[in-house]
Coordinates of C-alpha atoms in Angstrom, one line a residue:
X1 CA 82.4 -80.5 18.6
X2 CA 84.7 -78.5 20.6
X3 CA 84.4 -77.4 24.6
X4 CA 83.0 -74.2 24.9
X5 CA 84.1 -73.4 28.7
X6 CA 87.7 -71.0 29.0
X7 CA 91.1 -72.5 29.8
X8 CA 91.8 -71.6 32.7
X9 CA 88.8 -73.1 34.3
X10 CA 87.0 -70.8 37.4
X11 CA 85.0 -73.6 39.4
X12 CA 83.5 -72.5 42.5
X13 CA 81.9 -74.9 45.2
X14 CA 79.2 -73.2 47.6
X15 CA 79.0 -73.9 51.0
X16 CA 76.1 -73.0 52.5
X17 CA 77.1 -72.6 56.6
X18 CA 75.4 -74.9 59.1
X19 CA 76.7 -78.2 57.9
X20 CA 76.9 -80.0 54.4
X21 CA 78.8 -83.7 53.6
X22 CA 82.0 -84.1 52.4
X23 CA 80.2 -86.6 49.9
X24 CA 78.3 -83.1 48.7
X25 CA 81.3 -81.2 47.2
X26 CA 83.4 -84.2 46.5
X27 CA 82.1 -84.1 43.2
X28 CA 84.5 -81.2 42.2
X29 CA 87.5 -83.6 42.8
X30 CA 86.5 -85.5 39.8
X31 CA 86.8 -81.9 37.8
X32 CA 90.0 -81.7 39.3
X33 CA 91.2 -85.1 38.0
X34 CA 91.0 -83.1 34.4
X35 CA 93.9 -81.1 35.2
X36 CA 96.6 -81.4 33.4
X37 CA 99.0 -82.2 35.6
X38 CA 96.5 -85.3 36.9
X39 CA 96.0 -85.9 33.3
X40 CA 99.2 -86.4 32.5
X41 CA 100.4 -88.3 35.5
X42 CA 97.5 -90.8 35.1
X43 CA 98.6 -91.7 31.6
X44 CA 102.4 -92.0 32.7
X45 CA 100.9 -94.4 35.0
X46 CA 98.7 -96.3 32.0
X47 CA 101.7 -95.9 29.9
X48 CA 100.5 -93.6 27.6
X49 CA 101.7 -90.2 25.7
X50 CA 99.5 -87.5 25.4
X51 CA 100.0 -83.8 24.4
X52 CA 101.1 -81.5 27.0
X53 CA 98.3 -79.3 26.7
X54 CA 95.8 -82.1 26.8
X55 CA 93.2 -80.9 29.9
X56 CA 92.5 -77.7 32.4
X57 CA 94.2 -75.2 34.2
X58 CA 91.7 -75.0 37.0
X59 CA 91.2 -71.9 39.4
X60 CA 88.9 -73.2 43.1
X61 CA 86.9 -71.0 44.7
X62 CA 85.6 -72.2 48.0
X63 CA 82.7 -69.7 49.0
X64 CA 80.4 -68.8 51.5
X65 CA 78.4 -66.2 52.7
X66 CA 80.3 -64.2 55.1
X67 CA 83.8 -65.0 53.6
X68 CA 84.7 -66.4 57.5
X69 CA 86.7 -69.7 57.6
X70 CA 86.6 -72.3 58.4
X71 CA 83.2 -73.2 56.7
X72 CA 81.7 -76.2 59.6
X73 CA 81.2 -79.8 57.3
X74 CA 79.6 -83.1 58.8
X75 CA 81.8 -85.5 61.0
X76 CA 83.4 -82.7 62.6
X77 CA 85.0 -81.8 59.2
X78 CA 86.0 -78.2 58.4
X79 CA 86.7 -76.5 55.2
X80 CA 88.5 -73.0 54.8
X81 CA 87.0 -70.5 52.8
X82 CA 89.6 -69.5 50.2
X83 CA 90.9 -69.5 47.1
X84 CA 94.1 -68.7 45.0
X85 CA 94.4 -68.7 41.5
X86 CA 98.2 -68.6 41.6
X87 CA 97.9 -72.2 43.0
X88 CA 95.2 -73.8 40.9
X89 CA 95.5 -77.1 42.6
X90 CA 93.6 -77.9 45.9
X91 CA 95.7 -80.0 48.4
X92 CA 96.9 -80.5 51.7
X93 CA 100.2 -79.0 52.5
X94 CA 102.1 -82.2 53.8
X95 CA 104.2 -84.5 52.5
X96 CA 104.2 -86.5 49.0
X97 CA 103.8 -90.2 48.9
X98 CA 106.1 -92.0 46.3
X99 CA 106.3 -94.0 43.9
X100 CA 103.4 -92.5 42.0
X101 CA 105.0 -90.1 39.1
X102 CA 102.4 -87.2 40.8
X103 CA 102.3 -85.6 44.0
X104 CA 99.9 -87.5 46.0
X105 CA 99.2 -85.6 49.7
X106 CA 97.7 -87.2 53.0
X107 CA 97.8 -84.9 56.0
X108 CA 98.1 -86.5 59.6
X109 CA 96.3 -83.8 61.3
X110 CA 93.6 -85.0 64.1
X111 CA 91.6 -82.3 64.0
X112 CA 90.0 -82.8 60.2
X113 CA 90.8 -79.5 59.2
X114 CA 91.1 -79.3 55.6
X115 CA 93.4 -76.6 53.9
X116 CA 92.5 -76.2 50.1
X117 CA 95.2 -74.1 49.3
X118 CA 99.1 -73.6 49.7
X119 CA 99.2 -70.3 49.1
X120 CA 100.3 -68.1 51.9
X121 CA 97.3 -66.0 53.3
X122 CA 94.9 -67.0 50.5
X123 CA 92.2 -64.5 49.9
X124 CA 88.8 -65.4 51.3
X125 CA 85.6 -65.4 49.2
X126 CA 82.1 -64.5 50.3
X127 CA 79.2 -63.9 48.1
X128 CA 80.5 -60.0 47.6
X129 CA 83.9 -60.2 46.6
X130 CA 84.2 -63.8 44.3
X131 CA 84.3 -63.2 41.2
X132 CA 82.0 -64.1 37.9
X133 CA 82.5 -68.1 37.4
X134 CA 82.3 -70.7 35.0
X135 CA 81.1 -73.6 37.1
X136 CA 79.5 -73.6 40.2
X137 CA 78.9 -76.7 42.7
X138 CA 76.2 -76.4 45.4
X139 CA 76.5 -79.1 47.9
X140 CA 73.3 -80.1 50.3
X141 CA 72.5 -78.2 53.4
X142 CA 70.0 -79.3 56.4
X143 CA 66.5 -80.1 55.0
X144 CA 65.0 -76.6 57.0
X145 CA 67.6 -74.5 55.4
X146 CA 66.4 -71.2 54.0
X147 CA 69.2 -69.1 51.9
X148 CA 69.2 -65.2 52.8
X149 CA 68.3 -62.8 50.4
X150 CA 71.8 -62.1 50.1
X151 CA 72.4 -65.6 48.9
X152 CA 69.5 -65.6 46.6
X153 CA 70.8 -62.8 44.8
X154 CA 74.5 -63.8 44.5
X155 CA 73.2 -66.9 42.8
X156 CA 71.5 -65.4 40.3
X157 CA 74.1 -62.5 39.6
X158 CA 76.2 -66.0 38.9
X159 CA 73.9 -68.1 36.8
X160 CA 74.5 -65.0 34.0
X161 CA 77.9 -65.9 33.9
X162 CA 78.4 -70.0 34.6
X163 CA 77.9 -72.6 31.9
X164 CA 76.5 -75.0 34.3
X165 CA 75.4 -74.9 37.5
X166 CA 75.3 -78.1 39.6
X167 CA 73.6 -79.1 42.7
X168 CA 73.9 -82.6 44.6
X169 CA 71.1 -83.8 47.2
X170 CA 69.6 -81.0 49.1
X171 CA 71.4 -78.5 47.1
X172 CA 68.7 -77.9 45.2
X173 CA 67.3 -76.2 48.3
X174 CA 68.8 -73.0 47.7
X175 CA 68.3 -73.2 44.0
X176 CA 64.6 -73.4 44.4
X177 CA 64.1 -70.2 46.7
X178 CA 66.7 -68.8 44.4
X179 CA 64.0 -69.0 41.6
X180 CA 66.5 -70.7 39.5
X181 CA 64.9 -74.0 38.8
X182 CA 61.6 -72.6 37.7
X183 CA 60.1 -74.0 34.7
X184 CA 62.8 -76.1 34.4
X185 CA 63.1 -80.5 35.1
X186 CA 64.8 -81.4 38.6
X187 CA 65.3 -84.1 41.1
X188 CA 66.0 -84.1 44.4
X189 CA 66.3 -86.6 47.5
X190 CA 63.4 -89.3 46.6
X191 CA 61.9 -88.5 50.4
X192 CA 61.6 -84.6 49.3
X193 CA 59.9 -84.8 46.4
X194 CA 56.8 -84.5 47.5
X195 CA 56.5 -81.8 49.6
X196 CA 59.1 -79.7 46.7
X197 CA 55.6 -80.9 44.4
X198 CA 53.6 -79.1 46.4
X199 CA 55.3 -76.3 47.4
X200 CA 57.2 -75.2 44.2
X201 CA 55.3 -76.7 41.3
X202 CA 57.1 -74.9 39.0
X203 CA 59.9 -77.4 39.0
X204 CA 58.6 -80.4 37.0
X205 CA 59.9 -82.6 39.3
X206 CA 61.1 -86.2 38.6
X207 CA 62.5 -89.4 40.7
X208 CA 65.8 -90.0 39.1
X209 CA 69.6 -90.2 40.1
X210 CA 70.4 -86.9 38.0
X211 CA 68.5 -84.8 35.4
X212 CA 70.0 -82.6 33.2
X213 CA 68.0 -79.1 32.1
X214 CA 69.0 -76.4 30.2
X215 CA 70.1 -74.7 26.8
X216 CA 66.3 -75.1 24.8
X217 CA 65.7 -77.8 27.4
X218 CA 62.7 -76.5 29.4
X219 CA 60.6 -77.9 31.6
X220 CA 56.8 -78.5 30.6
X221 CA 55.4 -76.9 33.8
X222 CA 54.1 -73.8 33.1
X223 CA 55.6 -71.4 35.7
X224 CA 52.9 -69.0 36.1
X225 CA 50.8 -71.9 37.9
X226 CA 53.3 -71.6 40.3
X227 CA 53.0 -68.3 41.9
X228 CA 50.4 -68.6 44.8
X229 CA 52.2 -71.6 46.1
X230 CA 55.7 -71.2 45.4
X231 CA 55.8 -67.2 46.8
X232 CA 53.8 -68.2 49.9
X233 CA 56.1 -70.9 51.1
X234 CA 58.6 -68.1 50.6
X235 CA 60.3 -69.8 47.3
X236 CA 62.1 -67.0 45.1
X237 CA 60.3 -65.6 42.3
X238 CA 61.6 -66.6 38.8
X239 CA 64.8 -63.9 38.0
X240 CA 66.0 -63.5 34.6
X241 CA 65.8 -66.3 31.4
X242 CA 69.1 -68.2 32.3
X243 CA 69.0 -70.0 28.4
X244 CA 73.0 -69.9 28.4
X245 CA 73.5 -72.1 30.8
X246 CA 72.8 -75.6 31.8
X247 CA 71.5 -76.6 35.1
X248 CA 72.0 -80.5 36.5
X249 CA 70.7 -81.9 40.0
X250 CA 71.3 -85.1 41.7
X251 CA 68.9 -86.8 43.8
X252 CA 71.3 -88.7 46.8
X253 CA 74.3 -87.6 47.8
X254 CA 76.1 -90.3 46.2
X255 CA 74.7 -89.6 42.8
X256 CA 76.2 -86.1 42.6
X257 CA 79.2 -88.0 41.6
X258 CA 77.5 -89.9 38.5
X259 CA 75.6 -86.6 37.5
X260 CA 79.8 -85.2 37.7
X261 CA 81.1 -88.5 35.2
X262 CA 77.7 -87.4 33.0
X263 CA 78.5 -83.9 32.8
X264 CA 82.3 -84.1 32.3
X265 CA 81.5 -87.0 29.5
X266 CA 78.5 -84.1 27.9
X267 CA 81.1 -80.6 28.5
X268 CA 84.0 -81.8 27.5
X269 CA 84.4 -83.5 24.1
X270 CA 87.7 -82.6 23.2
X271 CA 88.7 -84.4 26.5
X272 CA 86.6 -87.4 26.2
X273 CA 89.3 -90.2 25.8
X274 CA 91.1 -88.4 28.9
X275 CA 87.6 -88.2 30.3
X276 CA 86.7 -92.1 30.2
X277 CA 90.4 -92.7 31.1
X278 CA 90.2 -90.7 34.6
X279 CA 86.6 -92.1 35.4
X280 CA 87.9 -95.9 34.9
X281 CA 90.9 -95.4 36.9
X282 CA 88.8 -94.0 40.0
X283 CA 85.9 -97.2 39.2
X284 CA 83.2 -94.1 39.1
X285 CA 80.0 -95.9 37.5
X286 CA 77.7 -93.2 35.6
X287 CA 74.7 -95.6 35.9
X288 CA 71.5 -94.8 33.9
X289 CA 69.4 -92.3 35.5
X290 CA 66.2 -94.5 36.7
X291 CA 66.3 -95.5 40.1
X292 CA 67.3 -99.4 39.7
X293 CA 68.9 -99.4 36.4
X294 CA 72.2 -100.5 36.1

């Protein structure tokens, strides 16, 4: 079984404006540890040889709505807006720390402004000008957020064209009024369940640390009993039959990174030794996906 997602890789990470975690998009780091230049430093360091094609050219695209940067995180955290596929490596301009046999960055700055890029002038994305991806990552917003129609639709226009489309904590939010999880199995933050029950039960909703849904695997909810409810509490109506690709959603924020070791271990077969070897070095557990199990 072979990967079926292009080299280079186009992995975009949404953030939705008003305020999302760090721990929310941190989950695309781990993607980026199947570069090959990561790749290949991390088995220099374990002392072992691999092929010099062995993992991804990545391209980063780091969107929002309007395009305008910097994007406002939590803890006074702020993210630019931009992307460069000339430079397909996201990291701080500053110096290297030795004696790792990779460039390893740490940036002294006070002001926790993070620069993705070190590309000169990078070109900023917004909904209308990035372009068709093969991943996208939606990190969590407020609980009361409410995507525009705008939003809605540039999700959509995107799940026709990604593989998989991942959302961590409350970043099933704008799925749900995107119409995207309709009639298909989800979890979300164990507090929101309930109320997601009621208002879009469409969504077979389930208390788990991740749930993957997609390509035959459908959801046993029928989604026409979902139309009174779900269109008066303003949720999206159902867009087009997205069978190509494969949806995943995490329920805390801190099990976006265990739904990112499952998927990488599930997408990527050709890579799995590289795979296993990335997720033991960094100590990332994939536990089961019942709340409790080891």
């Amino acid at each position: 079984m072979s990967s079926t997602y292009p080299n280079p890789l186009k992995v975009g990470v949404f953030l939705v404006e008003g305020g999302i975690q760090l721990l929310d998009v941190a989950p695309v780091d781990m993607l980026g540890m199947l570069q090959k230049e990561y790749v290949q430093g991390m088995a220099q360091m374990t002392n072992q040889s691999l092929p010099a094609d062995k993992g991804f050219d990545i391209e980063y695209y780091f969107i929002n709505e309007t395009g305008q940067s910097p994007n406002k995180m939590t803890g006074g955290f702020k993210i630019d807006v931009t992307s460069s596929p000339g430079d397909r490596t996201p990291r701080i301009p500053t110096v290297s720390i030795s004696p790792f046999p990779f460039p390893v960055s740490h940036t002294r700055t006070h002001t926790h402004h993070i620069q993705l890029t070190q590309a000169p002038n990078p070109p900023q994305h917004s909904i209308t000008t990035c372009p068709p991806l093969d991943i996208i990552l939606l990190g969590g917003p407020m609980p009361n957020y409410r995507p525009s129609p705008a939003v809605q639709q540039f999700l959509r226009t995107q799940l026709a064209h990604v593989s998989a489309f991942l959302t961590v904590c409350t970043g099933c939010l704008p799925a749900v009024f995107s119409g995207i999880l309709e009639g298909k199995r989800a979890t979300a933050p164990q507090g929101l369940i309930p109320m997601l029950r009621e208002q879009a039960p469409g969504v077979e909703w389930v208390e788990k640390r991740w749930v993957r849904d997609g390509k035959g695997e459908s959801s046993s909810s029928s989604s026409s009993s979902s139309s009174s409810n779900v269109l008066s509490s303003g949720f999206g109506q159902r867009g087009a039959d997205f069978e190509g690709c494969v949806v995943w959603t995490s329920g805390a924020v801190a099990n976006g990174q265990e739904m990112m070791g499952a998927f990488m271990r599930e997408s990527f077969p050709e890579l799995r030794a590289e795979v296993e070897m990335v997720l033991g070095a960094s100590d990332i557990a994939v536990r089961g996906t019942e709340y409790g199990a080891a």
